Tab-separated table of C-alpha atoms in Angstrom:
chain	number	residue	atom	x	y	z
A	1	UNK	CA	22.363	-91.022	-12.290
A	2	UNK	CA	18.598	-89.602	-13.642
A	3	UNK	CA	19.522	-86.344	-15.308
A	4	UNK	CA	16.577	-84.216	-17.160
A	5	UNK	CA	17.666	-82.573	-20.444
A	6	UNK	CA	16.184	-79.545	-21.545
A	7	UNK	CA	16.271	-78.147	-24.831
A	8	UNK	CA	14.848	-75.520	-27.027
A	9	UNK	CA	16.071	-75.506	-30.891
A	10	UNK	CA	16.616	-72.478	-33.327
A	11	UNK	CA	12.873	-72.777	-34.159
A	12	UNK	CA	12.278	-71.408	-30.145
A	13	UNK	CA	8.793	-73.473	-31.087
A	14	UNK	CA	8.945	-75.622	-27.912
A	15	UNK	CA	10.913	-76.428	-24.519
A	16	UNK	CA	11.760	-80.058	-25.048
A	17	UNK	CA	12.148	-82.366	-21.888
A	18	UNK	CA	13.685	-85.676	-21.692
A	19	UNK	CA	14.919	-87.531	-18.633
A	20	UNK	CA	17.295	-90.791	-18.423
A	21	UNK	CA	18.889	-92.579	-16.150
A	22	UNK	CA	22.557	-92.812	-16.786
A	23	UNK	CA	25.584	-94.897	-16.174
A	24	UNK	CA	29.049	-95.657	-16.791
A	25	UNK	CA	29.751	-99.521	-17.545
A	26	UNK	CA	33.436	-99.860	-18.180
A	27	UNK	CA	34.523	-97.940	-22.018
A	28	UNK	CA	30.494	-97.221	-22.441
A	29	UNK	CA	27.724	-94.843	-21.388
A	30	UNK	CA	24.245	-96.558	-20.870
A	31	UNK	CA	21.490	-94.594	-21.443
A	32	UNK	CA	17.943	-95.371	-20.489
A	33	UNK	CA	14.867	-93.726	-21.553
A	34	UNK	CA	12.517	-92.381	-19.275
A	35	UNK	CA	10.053	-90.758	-21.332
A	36	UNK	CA	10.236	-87.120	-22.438
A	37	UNK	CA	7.223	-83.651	-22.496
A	38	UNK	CA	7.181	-80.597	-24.044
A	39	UNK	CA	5.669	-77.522	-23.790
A	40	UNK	CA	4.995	-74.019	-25.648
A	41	UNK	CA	7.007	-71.123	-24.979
A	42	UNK	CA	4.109	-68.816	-23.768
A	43	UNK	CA	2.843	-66.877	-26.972
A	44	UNK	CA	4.015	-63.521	-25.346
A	45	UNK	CA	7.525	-65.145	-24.809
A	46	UNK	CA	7.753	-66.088	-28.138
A	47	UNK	CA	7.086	-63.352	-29.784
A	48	UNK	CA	9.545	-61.474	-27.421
A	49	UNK	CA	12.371	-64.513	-28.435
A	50	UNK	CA	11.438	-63.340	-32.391
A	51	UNK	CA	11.596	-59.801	-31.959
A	52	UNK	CA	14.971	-59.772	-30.239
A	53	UNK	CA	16.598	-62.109	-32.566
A	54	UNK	CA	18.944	-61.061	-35.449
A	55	UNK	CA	18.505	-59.351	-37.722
A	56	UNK	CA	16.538	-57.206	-35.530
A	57	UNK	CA	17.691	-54.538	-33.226
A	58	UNK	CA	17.528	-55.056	-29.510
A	59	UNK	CA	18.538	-53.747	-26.059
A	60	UNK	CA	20.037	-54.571	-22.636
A	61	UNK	CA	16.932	-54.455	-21.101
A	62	UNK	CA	15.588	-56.496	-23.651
A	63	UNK	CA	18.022	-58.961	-23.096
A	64	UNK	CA	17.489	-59.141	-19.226
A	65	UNK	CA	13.803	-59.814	-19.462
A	66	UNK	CA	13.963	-62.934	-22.267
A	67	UNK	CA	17.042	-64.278	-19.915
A	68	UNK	CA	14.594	-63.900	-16.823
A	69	UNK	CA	11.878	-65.348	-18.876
A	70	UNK	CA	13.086	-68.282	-20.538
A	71	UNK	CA	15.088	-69.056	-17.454
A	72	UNK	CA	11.463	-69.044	-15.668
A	73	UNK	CA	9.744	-71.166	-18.426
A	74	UNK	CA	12.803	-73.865	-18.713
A	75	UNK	CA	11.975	-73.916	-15.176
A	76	UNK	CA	8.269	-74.766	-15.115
A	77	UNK	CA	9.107	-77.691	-17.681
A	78	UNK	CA	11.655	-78.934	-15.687
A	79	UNK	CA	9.806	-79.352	-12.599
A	80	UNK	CA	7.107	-81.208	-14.622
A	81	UNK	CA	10.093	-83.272	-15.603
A	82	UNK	CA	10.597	-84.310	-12.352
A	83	UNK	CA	7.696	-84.755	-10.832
A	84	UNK	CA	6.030	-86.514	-14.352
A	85	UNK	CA	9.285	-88.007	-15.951
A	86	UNK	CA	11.404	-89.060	-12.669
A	87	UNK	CA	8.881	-89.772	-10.022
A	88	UNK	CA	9.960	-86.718	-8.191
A	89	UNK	CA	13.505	-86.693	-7.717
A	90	UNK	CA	16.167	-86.286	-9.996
A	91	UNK	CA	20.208	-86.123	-9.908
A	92	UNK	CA	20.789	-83.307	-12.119
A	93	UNK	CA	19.510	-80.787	-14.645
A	94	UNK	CA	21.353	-79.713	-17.869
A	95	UNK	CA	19.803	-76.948	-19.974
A	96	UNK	CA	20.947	-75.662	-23.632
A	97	UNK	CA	18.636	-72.502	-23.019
A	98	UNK	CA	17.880	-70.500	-26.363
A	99	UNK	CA	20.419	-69.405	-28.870
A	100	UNK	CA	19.594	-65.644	-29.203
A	101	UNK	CA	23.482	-65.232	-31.078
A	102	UNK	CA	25.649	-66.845	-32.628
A	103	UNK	CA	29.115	-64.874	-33.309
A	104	UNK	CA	30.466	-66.305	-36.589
A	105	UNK	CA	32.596	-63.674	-38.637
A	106	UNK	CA	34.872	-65.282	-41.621
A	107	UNK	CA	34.071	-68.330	-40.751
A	108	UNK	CA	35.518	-68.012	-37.026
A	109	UNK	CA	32.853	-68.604	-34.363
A	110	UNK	CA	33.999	-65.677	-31.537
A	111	UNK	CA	30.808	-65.940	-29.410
A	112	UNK	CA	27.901	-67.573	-28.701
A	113	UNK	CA	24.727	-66.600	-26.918
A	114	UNK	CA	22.072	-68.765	-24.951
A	115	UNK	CA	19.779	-67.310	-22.522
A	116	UNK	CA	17.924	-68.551	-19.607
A	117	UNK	CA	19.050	-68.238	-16.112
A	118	UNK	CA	19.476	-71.807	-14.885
A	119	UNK	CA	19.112	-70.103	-11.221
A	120	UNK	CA	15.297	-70.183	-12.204
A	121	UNK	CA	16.143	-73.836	-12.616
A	122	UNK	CA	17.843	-74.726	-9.943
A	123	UNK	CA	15.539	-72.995	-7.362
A	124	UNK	CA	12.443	-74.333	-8.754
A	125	UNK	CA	13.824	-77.662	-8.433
A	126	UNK	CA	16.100	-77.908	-5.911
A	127	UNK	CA	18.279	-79.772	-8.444
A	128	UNK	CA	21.896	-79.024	-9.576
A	129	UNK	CA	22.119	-77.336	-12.769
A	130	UNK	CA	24.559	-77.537	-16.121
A	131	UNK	CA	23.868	-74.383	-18.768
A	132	UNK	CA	25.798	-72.750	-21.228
A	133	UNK	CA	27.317	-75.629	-22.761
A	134	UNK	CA	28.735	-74.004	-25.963
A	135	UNK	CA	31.080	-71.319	-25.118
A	136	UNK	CA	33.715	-73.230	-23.359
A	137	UNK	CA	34.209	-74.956	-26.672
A	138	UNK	CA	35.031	-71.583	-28.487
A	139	UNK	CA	37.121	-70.693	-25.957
A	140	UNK	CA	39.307	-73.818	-26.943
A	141	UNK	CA	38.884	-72.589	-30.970
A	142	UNK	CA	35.607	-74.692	-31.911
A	143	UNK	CA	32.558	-74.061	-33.517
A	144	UNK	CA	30.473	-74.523	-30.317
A	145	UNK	CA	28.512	-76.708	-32.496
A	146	UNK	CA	27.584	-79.194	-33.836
A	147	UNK	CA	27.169	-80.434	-29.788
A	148	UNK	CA	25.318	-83.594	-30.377
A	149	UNK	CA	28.378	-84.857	-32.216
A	150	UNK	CA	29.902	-86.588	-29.325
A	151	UNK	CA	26.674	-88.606	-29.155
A	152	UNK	CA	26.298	-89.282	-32.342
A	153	UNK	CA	30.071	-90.866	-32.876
A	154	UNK	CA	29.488	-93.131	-29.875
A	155	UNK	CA	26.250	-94.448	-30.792
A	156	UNK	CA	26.740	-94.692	-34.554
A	157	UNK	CA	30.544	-95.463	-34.373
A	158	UNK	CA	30.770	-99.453	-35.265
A	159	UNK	CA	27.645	-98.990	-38.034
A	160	UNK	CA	28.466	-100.604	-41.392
A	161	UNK	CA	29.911	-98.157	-44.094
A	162	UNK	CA	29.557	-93.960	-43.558
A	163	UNK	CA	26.556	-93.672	-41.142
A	164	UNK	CA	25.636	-90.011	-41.020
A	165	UNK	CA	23.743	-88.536	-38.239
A	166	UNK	CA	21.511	-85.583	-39.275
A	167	UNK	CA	19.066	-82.907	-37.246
A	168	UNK	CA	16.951	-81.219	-38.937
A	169	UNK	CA	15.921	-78.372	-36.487
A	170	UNK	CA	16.043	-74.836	-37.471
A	171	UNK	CA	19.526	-75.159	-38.586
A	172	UNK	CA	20.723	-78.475	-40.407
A	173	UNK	CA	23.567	-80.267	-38.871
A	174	UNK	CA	25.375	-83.675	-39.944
A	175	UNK	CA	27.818	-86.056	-38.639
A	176	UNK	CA	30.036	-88.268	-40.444
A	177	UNK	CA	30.578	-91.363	-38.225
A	178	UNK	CA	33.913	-92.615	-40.164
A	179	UNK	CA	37.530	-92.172	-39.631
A	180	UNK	CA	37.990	-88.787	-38.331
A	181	UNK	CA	34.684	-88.024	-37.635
A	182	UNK	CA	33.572	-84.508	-38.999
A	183	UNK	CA	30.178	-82.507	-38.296
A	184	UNK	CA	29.174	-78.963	-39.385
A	185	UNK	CA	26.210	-77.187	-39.890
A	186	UNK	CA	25.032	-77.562	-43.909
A	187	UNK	CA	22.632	-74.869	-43.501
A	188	UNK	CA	18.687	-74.060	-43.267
A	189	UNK	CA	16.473	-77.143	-42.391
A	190	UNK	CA	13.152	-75.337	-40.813
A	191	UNK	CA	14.733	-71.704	-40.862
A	192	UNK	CA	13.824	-70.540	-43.971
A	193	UNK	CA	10.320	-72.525	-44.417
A	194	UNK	CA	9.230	-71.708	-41.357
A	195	UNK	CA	9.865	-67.621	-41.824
A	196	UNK	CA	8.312	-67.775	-45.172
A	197	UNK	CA	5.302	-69.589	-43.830
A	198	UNK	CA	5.070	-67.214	-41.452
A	199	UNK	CA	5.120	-63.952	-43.220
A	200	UNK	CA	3.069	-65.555	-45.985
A	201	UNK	CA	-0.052	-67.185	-43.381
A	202	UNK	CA	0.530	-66.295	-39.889
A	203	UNK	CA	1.091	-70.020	-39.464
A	204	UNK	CA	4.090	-71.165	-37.364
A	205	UNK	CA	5.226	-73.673	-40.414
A	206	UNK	CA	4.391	-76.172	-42.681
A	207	UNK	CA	2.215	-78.670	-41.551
A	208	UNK	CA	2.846	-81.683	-43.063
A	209	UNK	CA	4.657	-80.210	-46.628
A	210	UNK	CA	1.377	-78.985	-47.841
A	211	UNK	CA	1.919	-75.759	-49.610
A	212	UNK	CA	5.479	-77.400	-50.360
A	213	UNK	CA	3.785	-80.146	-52.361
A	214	UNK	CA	0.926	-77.568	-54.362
A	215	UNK	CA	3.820	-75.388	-55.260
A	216	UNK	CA	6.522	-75.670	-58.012
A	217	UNK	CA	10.042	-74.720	-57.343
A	218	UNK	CA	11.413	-71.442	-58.764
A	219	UNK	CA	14.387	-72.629	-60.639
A	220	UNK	CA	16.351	-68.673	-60.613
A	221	UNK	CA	14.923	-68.096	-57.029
A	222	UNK	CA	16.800	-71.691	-56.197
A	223	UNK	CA	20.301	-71.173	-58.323
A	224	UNK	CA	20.526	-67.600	-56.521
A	225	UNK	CA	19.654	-69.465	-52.826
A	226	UNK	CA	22.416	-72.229	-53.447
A	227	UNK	CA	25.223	-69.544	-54.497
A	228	UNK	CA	25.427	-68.558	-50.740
A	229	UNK	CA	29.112	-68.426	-50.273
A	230	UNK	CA	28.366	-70.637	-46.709
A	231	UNK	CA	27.927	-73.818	-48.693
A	232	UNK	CA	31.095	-73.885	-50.171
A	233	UNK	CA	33.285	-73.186	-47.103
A	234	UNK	CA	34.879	-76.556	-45.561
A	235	UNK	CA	34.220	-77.630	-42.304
A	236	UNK	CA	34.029	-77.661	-39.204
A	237	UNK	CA	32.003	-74.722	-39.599
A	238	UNK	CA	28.236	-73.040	-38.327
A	239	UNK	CA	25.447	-70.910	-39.023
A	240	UNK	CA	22.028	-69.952	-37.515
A	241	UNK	CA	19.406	-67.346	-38.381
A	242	UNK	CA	22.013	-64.602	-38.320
A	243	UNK	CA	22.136	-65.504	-42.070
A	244	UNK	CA	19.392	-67.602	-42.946
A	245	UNK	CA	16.060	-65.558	-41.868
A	246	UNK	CA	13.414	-63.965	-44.310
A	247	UNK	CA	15.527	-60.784	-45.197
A	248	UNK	CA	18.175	-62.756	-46.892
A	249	UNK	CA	15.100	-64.796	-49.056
A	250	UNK	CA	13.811	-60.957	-49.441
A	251	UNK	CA	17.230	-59.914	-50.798
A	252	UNK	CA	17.099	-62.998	-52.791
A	253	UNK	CA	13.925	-62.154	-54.539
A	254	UNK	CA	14.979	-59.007	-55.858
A	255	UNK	CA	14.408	-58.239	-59.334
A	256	UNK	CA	12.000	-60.924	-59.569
A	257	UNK	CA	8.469	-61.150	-60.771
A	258	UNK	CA	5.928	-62.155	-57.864
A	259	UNK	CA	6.334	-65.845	-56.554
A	260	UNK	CA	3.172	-67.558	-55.846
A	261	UNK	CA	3.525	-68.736	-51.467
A	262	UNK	CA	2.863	-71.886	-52.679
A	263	UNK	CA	6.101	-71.681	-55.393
A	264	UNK	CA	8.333	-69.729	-52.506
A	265	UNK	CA	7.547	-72.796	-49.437
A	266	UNK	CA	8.620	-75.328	-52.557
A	267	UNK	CA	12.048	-73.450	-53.545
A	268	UNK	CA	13.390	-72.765	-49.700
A	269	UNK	CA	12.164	-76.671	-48.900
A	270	UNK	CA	13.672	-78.082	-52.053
A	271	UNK	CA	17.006	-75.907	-50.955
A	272	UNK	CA	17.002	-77.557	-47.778
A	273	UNK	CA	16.638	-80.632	-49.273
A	274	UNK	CA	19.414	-80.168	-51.593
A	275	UNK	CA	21.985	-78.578	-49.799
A	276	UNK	CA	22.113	-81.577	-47.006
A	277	UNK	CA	22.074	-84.020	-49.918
A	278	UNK	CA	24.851	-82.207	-51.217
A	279	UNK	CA	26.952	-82.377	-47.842
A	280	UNK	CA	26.256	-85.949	-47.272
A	281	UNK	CA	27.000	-86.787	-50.643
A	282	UNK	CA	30.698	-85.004	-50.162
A	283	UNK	CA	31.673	-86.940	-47.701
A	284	UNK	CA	30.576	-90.730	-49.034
A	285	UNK	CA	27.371	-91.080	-46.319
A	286	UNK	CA	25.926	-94.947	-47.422
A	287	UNK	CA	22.431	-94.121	-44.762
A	288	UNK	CA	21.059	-90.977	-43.109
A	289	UNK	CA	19.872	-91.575	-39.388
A	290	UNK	CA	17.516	-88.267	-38.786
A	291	UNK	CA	15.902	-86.606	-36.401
A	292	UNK	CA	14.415	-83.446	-35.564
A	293	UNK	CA	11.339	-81.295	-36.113
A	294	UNK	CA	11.978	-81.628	-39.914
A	295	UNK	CA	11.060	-85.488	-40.554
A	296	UNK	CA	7.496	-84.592	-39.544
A	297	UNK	CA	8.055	-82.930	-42.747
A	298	UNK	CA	6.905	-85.627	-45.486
A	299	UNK	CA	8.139	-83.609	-48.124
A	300	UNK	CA	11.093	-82.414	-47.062
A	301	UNK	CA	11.788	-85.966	-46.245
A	302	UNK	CA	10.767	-87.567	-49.773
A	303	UNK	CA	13.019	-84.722	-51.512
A	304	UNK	CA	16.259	-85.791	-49.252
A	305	UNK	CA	15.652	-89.698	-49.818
A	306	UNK	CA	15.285	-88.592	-54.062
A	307	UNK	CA	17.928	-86.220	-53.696
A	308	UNK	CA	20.432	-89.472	-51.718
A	309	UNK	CA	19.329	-92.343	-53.000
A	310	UNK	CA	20.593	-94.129	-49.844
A	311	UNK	CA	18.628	-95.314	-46.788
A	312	UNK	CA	17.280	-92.424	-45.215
A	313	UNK	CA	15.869	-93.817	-41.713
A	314	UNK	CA	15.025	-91.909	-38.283
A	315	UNK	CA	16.460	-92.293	-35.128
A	316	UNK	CA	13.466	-93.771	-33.562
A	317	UNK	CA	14.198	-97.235	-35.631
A	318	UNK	CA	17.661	-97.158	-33.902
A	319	UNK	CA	15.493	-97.244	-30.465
A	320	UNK	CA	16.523	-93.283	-30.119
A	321	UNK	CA	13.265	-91.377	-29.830
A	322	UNK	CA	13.842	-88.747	-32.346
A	323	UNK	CA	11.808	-85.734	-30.730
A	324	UNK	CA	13.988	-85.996	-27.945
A	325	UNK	CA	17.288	-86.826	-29.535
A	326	UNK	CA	18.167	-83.060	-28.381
A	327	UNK	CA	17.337	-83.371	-24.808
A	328	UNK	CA	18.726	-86.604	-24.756
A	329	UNK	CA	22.037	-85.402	-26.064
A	330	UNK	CA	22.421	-82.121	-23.512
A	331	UNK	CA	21.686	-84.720	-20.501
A	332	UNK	CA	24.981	-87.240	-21.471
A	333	UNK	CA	26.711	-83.271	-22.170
A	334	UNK	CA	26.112	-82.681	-18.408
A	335	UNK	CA	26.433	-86.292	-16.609
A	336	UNK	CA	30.151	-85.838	-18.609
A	337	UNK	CA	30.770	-82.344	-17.101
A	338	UNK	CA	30.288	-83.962	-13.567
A	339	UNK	CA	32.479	-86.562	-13.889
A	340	UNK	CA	35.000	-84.341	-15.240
A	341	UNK	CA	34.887	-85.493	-18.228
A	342	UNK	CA	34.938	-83.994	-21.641
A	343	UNK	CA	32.150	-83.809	-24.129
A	344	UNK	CA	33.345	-82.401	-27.615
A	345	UNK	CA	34.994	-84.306	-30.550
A	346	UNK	CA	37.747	-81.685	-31.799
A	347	UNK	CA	37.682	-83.004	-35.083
A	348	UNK	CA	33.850	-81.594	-35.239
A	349	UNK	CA	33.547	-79.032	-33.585
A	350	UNK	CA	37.251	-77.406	-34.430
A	351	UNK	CA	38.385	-77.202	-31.021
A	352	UNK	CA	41.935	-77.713	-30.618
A	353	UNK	CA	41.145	-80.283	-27.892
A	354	UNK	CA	37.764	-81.737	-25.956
A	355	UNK	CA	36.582	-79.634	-23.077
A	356	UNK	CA	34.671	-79.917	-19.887
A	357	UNK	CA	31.457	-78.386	-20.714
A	358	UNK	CA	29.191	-75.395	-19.341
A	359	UNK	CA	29.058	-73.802	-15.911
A	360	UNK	CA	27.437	-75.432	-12.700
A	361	UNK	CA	24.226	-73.739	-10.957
A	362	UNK	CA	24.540	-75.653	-7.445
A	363	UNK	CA	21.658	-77.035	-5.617
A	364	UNK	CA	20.699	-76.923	-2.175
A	365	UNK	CA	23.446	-79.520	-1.223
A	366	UNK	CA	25.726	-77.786	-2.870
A	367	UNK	CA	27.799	-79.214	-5.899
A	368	UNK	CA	26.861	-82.642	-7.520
A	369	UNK	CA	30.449	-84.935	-6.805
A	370	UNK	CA	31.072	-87.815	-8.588
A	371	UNK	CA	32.945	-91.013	-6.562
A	372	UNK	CA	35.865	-92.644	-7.831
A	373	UNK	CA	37.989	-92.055	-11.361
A	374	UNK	CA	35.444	-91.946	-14.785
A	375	UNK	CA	36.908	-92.834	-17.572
A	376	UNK	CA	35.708	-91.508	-21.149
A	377	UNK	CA	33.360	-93.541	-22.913
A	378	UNK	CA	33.887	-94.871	-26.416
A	379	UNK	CA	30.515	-96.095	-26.953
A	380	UNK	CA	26.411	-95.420	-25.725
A	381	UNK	CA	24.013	-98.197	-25.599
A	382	UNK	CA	20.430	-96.723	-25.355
A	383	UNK	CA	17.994	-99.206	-23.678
């Protein structure tokens, strides 16, 4: 089957496209690269995705629009995916859309929001679509995240000592391939750099570390940072921007002399550095296989590998394209919703059981259907 993933992370910087051909081969899932694109969210978009997300105030009609417009944009990138990706024809569609909310109070997850209207999708394409992936799973008592930990236990389960898998989008997220596997969200990766950057420079982040590296870390500013209460809780648990955006650095800062940028990009960096060190550490990780926007990062990067002192390697020596890890992942969520089958690890997410993921935007032919029995796989071989 050639399914086109479509993804677009906490940092709502890009819609990220990856296609793949997939298949069932007895107890494991084949998956085969096909290349991935991605685009900009169109600067007006973006700035309306910003504006409307927490803490900020918003309204209904707000809401309508960014679901109508994201829908629309997910929907130009996807039929570039399929004419540029697939030669023009594809099986299915499955997209995340963009987290706008995510509903965690006491450490219960109660809601989550993506937006997007996969109709956009689906009529652009003519190709069956699978959105809103997450809220079946906190309907069964889960986190609704970390997603991506299904793929990471197949394809890391079988890996000498505690392989960890870690993305390092907005949010950070980990799994721990070993026994039981766990996942959770440790906290900021890009989140907080990225909102100081941008309040500090008009810049969208980082580029390459470099006001990380000229600054020094503020040792009070980082000892108030790491006494977030979040760290501390046990998992399976998540987070998102809800907490981690600039107002809780602001609130942070209080009382403080002035921080030089340069000393403020350090301290949040060096905190995201830390507090993923300090969750792979808990649970005995022996290598780090990243991915995400934050290993174009060098200094981020060089602070984690200090911080572990165990192989820290990306995804892309595994043969997994790390830029499109994401899209990769959501494409395997929906070839498992239709063939029935489920797509969440309970024992990461929280869940009381694994669940058939998302809801089914039909193309012109109807529903996609699936011949014979598929059984769930227990391993994925990428190509």
């Amino acid at each position: 089957m050639r399914v086109i993933g479509l993804m677009s992370g906490t940092s709502y910087d890009a819609i990220d496209a990856a296609a793949a051909d997939l298949r069932l081969d007895g107890d494991q899932l084949v998956l085969t690269p096909l290349g991935m694109l991605s685009q900009p969210y169109p600067d007006e978009l973006r700035a309306a995705v910003a504006a409307a997300l927490p803490p900020a105030p918003t309204t209904m009609e707000q809401v309508c629009k960014l679901d109508t417009g994201i829908g629309q944009a997910f929907a130009t990138v996807a039929r570039q995916a399929v004419e540029q990706l697939c030669g023009g024809y594809a099986d299915l569609i499955v997209s995340h859309g963009q987290t706008m909310y995510h509903w965690v109070d006491g450490g219960v997850v109660h809601g989550t929001l993506q937006l997007g209207q996969p109709a956009w999708i689906a009529e652009a394409t003519g190709v069956p679509v699978v959105s809103d992936l997450r809220a079946r799973d906190v309907a069964a008592g889960g986190q609704g995240a970390p997603l991506v930990s299904i793929i990471d236990v197949l394809w890391l389960r079988g890996r000498p000592g505690v392989p960890v898998a870690l993305n390092l989008g907005g949010i950070a997220n980990i799994t721990v391939v070993h026994g039981d596997p766990v996942a959770f969200d440790t906290g900021p990766a890009n989140a907080l750099i990225d909102a100081v950057v941008t309040e500090l420079t008009g810049q969208a982040f980082d580029a390459d570390g470099v006001m990380a590296a000229r600054g020094q870390v503020h040792l009070e500013l980082l000892d108030r940072l790491l006494a977030e209460p979040y760290y501390r809780r046990p998992a399976p648990k998540s987070t998102g921007k809800e907490l981690f955006n600039l107002a809780y650095v602001a609130r942070a800062m209080e009382g403080l002399p002035v921080i030089p940028a340069e000393d403020l990009v350090a301290t949040v960096t060096t905190l995201t550095a830390r507090t993923v060190a300090d969750a792979v550490r808990r649970y005995g990780g022996t290598e780090v296989v990243a991915s995400g926007g934050g290993i174009r990062n060098p200094v981020l990067m060089h602070l984690l590998a200090d911080e572990l002192e165990i192989p820290v390697r990306t995804t892309d020596e595994l043969g997994m394209p790390s830029a499109a890890k994401e899209a990769y992942a959501f494409a395997v969520l929906g070839f498992l919703t239709v063939h029935g089958l489920g797509a969440t690890v309970p024992s990461c997410t929280g869940a009381r059981h694994s669940s058939v993921l998302g809801s089914v935007t039909p193309g012109p032919s109807g529903l996609p259907t699936m011949p014979g029995e598929a059984r769930p796989p227990l391993r994925l071989l990428v190509q």
